[in-house]
Tab-separated table of C-alpha atoms in Angstrom:
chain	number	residue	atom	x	y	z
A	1	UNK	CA	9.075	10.727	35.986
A	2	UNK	CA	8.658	14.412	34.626
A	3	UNK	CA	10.670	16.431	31.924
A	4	UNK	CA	12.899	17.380	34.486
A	5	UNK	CA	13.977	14.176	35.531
A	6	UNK	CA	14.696	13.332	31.951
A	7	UNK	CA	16.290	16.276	31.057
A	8	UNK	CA	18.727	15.492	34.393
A	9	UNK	CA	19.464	11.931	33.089
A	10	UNK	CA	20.525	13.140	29.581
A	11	UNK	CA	23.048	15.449	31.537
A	12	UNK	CA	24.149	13.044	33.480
A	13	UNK	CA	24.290	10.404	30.310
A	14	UNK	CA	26.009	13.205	27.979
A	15	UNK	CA	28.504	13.571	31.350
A	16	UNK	CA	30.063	9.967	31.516
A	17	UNK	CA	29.662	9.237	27.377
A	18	UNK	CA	31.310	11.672	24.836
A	19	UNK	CA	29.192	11.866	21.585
A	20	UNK	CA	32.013	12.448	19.401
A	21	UNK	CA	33.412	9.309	20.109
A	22	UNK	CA	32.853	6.087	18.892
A	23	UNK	CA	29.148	6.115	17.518
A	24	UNK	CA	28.450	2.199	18.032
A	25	UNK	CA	29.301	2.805	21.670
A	26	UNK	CA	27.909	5.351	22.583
A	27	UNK	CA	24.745	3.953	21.057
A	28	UNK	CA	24.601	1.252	23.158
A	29	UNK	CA	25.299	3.255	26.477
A	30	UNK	CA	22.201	5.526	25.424
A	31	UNK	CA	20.329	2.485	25.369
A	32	UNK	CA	21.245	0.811	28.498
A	33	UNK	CA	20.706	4.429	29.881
A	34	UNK	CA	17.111	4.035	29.314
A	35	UNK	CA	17.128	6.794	26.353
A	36	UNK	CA	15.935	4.936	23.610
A	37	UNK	CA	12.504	4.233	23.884
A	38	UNK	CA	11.939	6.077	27.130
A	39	UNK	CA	8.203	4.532	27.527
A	40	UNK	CA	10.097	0.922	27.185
A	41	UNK	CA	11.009	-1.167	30.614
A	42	UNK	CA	14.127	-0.431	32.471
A	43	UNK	CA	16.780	-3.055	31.097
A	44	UNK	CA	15.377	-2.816	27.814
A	45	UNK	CA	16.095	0.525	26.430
A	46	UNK	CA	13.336	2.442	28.477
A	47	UNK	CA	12.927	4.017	31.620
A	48	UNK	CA	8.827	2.814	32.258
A	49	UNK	CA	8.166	6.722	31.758
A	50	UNK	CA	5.276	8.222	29.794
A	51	UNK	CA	5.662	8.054	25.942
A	52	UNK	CA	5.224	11.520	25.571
A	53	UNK	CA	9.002	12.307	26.675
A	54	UNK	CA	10.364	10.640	24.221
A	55	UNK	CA	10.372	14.001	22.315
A	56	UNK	CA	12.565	15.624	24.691
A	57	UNK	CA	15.125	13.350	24.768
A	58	UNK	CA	15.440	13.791	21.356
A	59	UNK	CA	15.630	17.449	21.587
A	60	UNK	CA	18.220	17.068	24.124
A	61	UNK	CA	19.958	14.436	22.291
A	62	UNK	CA	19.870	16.283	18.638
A	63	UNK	CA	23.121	16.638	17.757
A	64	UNK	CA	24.575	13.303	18.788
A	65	UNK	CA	24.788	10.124	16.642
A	66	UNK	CA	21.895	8.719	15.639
A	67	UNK	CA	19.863	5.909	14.588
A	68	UNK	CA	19.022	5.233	10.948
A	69	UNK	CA	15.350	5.547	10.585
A	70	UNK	CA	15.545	4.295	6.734
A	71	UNK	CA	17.497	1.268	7.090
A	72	UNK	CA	16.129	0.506	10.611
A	73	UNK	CA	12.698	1.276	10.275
A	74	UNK	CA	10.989	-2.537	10.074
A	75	UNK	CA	13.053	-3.139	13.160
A	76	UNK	CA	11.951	-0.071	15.108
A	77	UNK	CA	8.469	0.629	13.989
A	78	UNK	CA	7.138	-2.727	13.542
A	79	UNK	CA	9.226	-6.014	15.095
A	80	UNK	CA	10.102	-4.074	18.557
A	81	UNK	CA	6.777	-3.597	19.290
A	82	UNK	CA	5.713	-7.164	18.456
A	83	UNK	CA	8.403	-8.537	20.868
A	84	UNK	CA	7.910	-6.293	23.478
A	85	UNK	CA	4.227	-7.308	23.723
A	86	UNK	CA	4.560	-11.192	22.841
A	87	UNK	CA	8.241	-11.832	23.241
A	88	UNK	CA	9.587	-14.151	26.337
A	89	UNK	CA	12.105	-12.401	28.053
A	90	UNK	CA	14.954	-13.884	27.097
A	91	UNK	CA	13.722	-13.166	23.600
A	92	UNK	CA	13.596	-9.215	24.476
A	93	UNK	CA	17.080	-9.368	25.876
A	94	UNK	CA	18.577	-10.582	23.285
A	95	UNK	CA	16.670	-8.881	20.264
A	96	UNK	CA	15.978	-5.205	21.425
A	97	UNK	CA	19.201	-3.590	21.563
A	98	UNK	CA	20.980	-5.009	18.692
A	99	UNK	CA	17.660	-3.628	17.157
A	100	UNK	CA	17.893	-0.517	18.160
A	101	UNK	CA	21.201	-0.061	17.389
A	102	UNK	CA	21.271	-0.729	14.473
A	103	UNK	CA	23.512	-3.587	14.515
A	104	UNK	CA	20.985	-6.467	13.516
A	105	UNK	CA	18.618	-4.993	10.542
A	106	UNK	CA	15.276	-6.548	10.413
A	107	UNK	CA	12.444	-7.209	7.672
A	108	UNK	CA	8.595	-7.975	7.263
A	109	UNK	CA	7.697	-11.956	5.612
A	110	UNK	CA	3.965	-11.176	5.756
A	111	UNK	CA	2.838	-10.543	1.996
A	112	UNK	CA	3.147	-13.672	-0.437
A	113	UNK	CA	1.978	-13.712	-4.276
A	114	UNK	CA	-1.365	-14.521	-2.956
A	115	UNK	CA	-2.204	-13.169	0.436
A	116	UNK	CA	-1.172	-9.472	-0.169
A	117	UNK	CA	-4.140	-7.364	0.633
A	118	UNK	CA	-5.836	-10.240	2.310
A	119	UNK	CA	-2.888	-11.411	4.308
A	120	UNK	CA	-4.890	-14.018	6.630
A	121	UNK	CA	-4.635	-16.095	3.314
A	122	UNK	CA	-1.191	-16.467	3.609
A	123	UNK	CA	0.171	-20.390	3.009
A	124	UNK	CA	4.080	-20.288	3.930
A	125	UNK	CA	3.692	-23.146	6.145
A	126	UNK	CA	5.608	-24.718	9.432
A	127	UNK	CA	5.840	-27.630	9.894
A	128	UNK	CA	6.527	-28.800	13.749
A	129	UNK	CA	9.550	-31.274	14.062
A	130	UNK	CA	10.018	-31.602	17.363
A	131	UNK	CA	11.863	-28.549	19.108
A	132	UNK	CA	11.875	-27.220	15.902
A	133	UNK	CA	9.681	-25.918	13.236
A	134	UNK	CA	10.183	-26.145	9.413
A	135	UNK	CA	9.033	-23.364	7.235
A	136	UNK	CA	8.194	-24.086	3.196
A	137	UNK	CA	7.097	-21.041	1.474
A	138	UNK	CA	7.837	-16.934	-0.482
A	139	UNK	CA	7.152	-13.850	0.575
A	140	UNK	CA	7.491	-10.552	-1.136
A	141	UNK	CA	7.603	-7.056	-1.592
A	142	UNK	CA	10.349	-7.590	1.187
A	143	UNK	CA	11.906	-4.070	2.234
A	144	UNK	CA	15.619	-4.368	3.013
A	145	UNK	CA	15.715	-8.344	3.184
A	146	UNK	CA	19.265	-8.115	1.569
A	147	UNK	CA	20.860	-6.713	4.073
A	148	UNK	CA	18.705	-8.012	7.122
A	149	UNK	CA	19.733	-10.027	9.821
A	150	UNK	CA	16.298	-11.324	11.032
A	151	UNK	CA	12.722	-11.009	9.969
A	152	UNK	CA	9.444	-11.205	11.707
A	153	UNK	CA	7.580	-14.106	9.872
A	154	UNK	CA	4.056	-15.109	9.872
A	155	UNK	CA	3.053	-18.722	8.691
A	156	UNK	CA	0.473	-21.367	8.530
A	157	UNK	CA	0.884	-24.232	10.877
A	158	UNK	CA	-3.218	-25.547	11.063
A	159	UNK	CA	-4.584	-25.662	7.563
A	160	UNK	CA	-7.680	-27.647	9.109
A	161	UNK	CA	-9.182	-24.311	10.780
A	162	UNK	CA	-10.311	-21.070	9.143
A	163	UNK	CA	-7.618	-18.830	7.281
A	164	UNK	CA	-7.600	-16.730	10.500
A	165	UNK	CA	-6.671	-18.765	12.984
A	166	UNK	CA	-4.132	-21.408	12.228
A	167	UNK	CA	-1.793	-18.646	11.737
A	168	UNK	CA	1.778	-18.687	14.302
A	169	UNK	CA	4.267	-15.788	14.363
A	170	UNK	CA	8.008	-16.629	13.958
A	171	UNK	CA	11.574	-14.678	14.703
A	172	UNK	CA	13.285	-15.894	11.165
A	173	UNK	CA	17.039	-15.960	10.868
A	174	UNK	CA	17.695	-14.458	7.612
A	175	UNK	CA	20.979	-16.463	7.180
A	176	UNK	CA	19.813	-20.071	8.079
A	177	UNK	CA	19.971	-22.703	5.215
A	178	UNK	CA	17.229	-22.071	2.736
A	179	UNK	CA	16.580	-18.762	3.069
A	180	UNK	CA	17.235	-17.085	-0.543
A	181	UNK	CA	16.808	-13.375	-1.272
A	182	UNK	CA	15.910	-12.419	-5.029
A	183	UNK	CA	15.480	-8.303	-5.359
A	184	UNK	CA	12.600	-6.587	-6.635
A	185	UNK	CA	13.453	-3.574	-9.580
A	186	UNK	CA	10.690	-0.670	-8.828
A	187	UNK	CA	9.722	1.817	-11.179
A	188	UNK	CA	13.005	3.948	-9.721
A	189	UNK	CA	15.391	1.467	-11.290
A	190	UNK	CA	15.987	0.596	-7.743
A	191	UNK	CA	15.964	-3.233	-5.659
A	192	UNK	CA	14.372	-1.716	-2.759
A	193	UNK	CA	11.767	-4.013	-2.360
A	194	UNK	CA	12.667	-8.078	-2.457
A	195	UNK	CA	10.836	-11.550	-2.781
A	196	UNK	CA	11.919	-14.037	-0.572
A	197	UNK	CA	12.082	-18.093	-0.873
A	198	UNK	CA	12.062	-20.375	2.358
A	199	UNK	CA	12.645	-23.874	1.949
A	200	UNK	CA	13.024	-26.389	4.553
A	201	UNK	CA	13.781	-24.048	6.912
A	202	UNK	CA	14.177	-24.854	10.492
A	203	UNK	CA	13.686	-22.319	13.198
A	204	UNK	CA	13.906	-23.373	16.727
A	205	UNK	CA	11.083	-23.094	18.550
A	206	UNK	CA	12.071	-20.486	21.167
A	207	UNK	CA	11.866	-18.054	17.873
A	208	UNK	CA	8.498	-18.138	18.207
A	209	UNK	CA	6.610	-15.147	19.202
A	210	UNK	CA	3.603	-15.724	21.068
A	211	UNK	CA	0.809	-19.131	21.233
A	212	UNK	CA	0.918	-21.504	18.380
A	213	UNK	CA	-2.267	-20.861	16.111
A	214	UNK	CA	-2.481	-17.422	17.751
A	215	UNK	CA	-0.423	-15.232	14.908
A	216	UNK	CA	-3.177	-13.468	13.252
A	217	UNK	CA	-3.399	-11.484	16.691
A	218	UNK	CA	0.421	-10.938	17.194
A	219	UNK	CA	0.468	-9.887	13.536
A	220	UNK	CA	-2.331	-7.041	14.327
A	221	UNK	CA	-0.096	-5.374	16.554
A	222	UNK	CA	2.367	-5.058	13.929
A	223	UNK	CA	0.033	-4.016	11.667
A	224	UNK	CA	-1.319	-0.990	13.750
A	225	UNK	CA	2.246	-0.023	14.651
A	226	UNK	CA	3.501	-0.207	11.043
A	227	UNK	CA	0.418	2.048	9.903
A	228	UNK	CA	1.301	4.446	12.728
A	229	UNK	CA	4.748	3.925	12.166
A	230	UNK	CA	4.067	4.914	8.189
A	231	UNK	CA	1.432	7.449	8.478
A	232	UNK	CA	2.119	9.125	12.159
A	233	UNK	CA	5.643	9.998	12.320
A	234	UNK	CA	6.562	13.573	14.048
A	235	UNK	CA	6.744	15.857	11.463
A	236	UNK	CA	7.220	19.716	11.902
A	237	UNK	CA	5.033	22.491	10.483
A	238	UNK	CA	5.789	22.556	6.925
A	239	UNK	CA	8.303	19.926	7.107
A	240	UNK	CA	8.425	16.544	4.774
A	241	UNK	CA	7.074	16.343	1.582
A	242	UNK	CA	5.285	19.808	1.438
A	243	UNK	CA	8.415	21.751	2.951
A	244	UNK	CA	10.082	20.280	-0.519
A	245	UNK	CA	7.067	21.872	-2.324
A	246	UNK	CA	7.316	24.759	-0.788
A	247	UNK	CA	11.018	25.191	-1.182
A	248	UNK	CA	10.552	24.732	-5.684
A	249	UNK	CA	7.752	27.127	-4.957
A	250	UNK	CA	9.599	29.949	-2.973
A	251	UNK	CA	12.728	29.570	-5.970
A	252	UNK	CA	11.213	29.422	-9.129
A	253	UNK	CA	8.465	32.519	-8.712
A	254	UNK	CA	8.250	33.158	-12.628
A	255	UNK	CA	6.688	29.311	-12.496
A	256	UNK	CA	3.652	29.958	-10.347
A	257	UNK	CA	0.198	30.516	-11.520
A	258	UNK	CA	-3.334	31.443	-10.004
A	259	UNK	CA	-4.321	28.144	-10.577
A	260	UNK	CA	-1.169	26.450	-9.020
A	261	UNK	CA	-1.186	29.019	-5.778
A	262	UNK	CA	-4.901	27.479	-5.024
A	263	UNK	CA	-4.105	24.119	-5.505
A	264	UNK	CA	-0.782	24.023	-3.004
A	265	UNK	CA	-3.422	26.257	-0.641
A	266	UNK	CA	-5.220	23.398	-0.720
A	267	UNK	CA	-2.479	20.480	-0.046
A	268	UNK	CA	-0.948	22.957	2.732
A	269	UNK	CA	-3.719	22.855	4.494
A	270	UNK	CA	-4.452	18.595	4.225
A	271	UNK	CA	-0.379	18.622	5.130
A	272	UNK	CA	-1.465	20.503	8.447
A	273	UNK	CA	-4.500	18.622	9.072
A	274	UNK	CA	-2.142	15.372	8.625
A	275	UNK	CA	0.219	16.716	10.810
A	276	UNK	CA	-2.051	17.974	14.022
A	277	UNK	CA	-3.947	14.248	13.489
A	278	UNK	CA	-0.689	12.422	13.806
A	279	UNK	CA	0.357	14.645	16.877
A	280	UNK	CA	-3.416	13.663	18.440
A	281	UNK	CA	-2.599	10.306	17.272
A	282	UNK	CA	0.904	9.806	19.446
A	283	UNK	CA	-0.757	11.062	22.136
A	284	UNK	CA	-3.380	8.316	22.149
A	285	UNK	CA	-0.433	5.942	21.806
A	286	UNK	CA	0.692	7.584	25.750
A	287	UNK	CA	-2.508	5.651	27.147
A	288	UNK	CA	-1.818	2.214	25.166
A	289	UNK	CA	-1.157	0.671	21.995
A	290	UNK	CA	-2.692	1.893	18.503
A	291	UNK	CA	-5.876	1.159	17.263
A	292	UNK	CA	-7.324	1.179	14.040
A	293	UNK	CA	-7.141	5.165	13.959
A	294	UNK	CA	-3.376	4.749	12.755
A	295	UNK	CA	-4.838	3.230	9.491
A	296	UNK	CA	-6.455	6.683	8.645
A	297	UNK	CA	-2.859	8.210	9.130
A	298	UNK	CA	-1.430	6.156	6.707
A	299	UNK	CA	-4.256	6.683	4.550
A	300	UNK	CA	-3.730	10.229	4.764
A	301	UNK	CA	-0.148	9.936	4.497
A	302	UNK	CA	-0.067	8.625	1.178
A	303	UNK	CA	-2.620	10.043	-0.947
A	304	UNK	CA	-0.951	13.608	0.633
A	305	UNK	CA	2.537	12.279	-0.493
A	306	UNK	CA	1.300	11.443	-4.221
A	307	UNK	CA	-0.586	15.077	-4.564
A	308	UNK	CA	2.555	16.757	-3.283
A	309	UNK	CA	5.122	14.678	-5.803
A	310	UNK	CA	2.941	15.207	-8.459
A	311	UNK	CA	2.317	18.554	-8.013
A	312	UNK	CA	5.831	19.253	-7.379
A	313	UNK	CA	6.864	17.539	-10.920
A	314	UNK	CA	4.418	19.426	-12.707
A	315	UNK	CA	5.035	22.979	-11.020
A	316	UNK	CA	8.716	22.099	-11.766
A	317	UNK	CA	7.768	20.873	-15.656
A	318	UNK	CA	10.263	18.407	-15.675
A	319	UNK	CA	10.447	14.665	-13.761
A	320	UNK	CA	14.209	15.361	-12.807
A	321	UNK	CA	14.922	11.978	-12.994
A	322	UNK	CA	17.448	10.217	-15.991
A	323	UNK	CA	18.534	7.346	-13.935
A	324	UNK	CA	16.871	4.225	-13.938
A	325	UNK	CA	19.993	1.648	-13.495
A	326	UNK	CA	19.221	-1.291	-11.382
A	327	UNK	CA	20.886	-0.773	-8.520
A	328	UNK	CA	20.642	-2.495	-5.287
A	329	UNK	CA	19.191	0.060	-2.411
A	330	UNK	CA	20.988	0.621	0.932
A	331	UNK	CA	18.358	3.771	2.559
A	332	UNK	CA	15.045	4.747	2.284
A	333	UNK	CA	15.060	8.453	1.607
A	334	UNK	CA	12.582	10.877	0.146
A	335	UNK	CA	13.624	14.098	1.213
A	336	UNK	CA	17.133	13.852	0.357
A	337	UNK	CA	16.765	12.990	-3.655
A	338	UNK	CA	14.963	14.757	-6.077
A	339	UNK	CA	11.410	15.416	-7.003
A	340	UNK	CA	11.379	12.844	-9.769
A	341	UNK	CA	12.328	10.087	-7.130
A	342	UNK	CA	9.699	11.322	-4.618
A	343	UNK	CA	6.897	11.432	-7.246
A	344	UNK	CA	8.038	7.815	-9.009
A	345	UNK	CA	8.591	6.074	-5.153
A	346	UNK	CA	5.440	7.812	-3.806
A	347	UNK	CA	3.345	5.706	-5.975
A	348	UNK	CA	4.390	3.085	-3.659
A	349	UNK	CA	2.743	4.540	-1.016
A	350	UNK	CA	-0.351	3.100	-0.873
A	351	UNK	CA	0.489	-0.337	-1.007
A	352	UNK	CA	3.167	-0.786	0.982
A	353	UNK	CA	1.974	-1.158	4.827
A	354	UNK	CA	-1.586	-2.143	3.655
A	355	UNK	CA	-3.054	-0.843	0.016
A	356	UNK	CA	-5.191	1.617	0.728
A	357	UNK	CA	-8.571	0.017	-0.550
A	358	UNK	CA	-7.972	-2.033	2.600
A	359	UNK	CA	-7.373	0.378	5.167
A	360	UNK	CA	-10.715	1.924	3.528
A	361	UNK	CA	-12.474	-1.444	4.585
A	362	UNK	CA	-10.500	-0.950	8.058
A	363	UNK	CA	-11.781	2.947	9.190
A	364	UNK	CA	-15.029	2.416	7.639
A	365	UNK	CA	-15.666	-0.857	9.839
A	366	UNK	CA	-13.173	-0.558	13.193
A	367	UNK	CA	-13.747	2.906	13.150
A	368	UNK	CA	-16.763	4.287	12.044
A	369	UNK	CA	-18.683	0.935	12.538
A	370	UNK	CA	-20.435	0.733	9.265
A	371	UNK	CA	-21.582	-2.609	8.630
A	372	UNK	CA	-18.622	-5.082	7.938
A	373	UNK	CA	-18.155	-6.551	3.909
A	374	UNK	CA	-19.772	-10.154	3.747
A	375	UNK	CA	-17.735	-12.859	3.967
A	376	UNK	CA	-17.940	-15.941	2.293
A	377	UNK	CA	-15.144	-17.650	3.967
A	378	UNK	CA	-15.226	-17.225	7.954
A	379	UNK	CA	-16.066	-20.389	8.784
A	380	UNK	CA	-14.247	-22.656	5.926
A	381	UNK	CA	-11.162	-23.968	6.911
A	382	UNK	CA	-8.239	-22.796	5.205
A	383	UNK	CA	-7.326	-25.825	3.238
A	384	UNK	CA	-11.133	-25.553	1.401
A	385	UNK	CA	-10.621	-22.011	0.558
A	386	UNK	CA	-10.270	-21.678	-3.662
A	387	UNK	CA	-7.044	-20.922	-4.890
């Protein structure tokens, strides 16, 4: 299938559904049209075409209604992925287009108080009872778990074996019995973020995503699509966080100095270099899933987010911000608030979606091949490991 072809189809598509009607519906008839993720299966939001044309359908598409990349971003970026590559069928058809619609919200139970940066520590544990599974454990820095409809969930079912591999992956229905959501307040004043409290409960088996004992490697790929989901979104030339920069810079002229003008020099050219790497990056992802490579991007991404806030503050000589209420937070948006926001939610950056001392450990190792950190543990089972 070319750009042609797909251009045809979103004629056709834009034809039989009117984008000014209902948005819910015509959501779902762009994804049983095969326009949602384009590179996807037929049946399951995709055509089997080349990643790469996903851009022009959503040039062709701009314009229409359109899914909510800060509310649904754990559920796009991460979860889809996971159950396209481990889900059963059945499991795909019934979680992929609610997903992308936006109708079921999902969330990320990975960290815990104690397995953060070291995750394969993790000890929620699941329990098997018969055809079902019971799950004992908390989780935090949750991102929308209070208003999510299921979560991707990784627990410990084989404490006998080393930390990383009696690990199994889980679908987790967020409203079962023993599920309780406590929120986070962040440095905004905002519950963004949550901490989550399983007890006792049961998940049917066929929520499972992939082998039991084999979710340390179905929890990689959502790893290395969360850091390219992070770090490698499309971004235009002097768009996101600099194009904010740039804008205080180009209005308040009797602000700038010498010194200043070098410094955002400096950050406008890492902001390109970010950019171009990301676009090299998404084409990689045409030829297969991401590697380690995406943890550079979201390196990148986040010490270039907190130079650009802070900069942006300071050029400004004022935070901006006067509201720290706790509030409870429906969206995710940094380019529609103010520059006190960005700079106070950009220290966030890098720790959410893996700190960035640890996706140091990643590049230099996966990536460059340096010699790996020793490790004490590799071959004690989890259950001997000091707490």
């Amino acid at each position: 299938m070319n750009e042609a072809e797909i251009k045809e189809r979103v004629v056709a598509f834009l034809g039989e559904h009117d984008p000014s009607g209902d948005r819910l519906e015509f959501l779902r008839a762009r994804f049983d049209a095969g326009l949602a993720w384009v590179w996807f299966p037929e049946g399951l939001g995709g055509l089997g075409a080349s990643r790469e044309l996903q851009q022009v359908v959503e040039r062709e598409l701009a314009g229409t209604p359109q899914i909510n990349g800060g509310v649904q971003g754990i559920g796009l970026g991460m979860a889809a992925p996971t159950i396209l590559a481990f889900g059963t069928e059945e499991q795909k058809r019934r979680f992929l287009r609610p997903l992308w619609t936006g109708e079921e919200i999902w969330c990320q139970l990975f960290s815990e108080p104690g397995a953060g940066s070291d995750l394969a520590t993790l000890g929620t544990r699941a329990v098997r009872d018969g055809d079902e599974w019971v799950v004992d454990g908390q989780k935090v820095w949750t991102s929308g778990a209070h208003h999510s409809r299921w979560a991707i969930l990784v627990t410990r079912t084989d404490p006998e074996v080393p930390k990383h591999r009696g690990m199994t992956y889980f679908v987790c229905d967020m409203q079962a019995p023993g599920v309780e959501v406590r929120p986070l307040r962040q440095i905004t004043g905002e519950a963004e973020f949550n901490e989550v409290f399983l007890t006792g409960v049961r998940l049917p088996d066929d929520l499972r995503l992939g082998e039991v004992g084999d979710g340390w490697r179905v929890a990689q790929t959502t790893l290395m699509n969360e850091r390219v989901a992070i770090g490698g979104a499309p971004v235009r030339r002097g768009g996101g966080m600099v194009g904010a920069v740039l804008e205080a810079w180009r209005e308040h002229p009797e602000l700038r100095s010498h010194e200043q003008h070098q410094r955002l020099l400096s950050l406008w050219v890492e902001a390109e270099v970010t950019r171009l790497s990301g676009a090299r990056l998404r084409e990689q992802l045409v030829a297969g899933q991401p590697g380690p490579e995406g943890s550079g991007m979201k390196l990148s991404f986040a010490k270039l987010n907190q130079a650009l806030s802070g900069f942006d503050v300071e050029f400004r000589r004022e935070l901006g911000y006067d509201d720290w209420t706790f509030r409870r937070s429906e969206n995710v948006d940094f380019y529609g608030r103010g520059p006190g926001y960005r700079y106070l939610r950009a220290k966030g950056n890098s720790i959410e979606g893996g700190t960035s001392e640890i996706l140091r450990n990643i590049i230099s190792e996966r990536v460059l091949g340096l010699p790996s950190e020793p490790r004490v543990d590799k071959d004690v089972p989890w259950k001997d490991l000091p707490r």
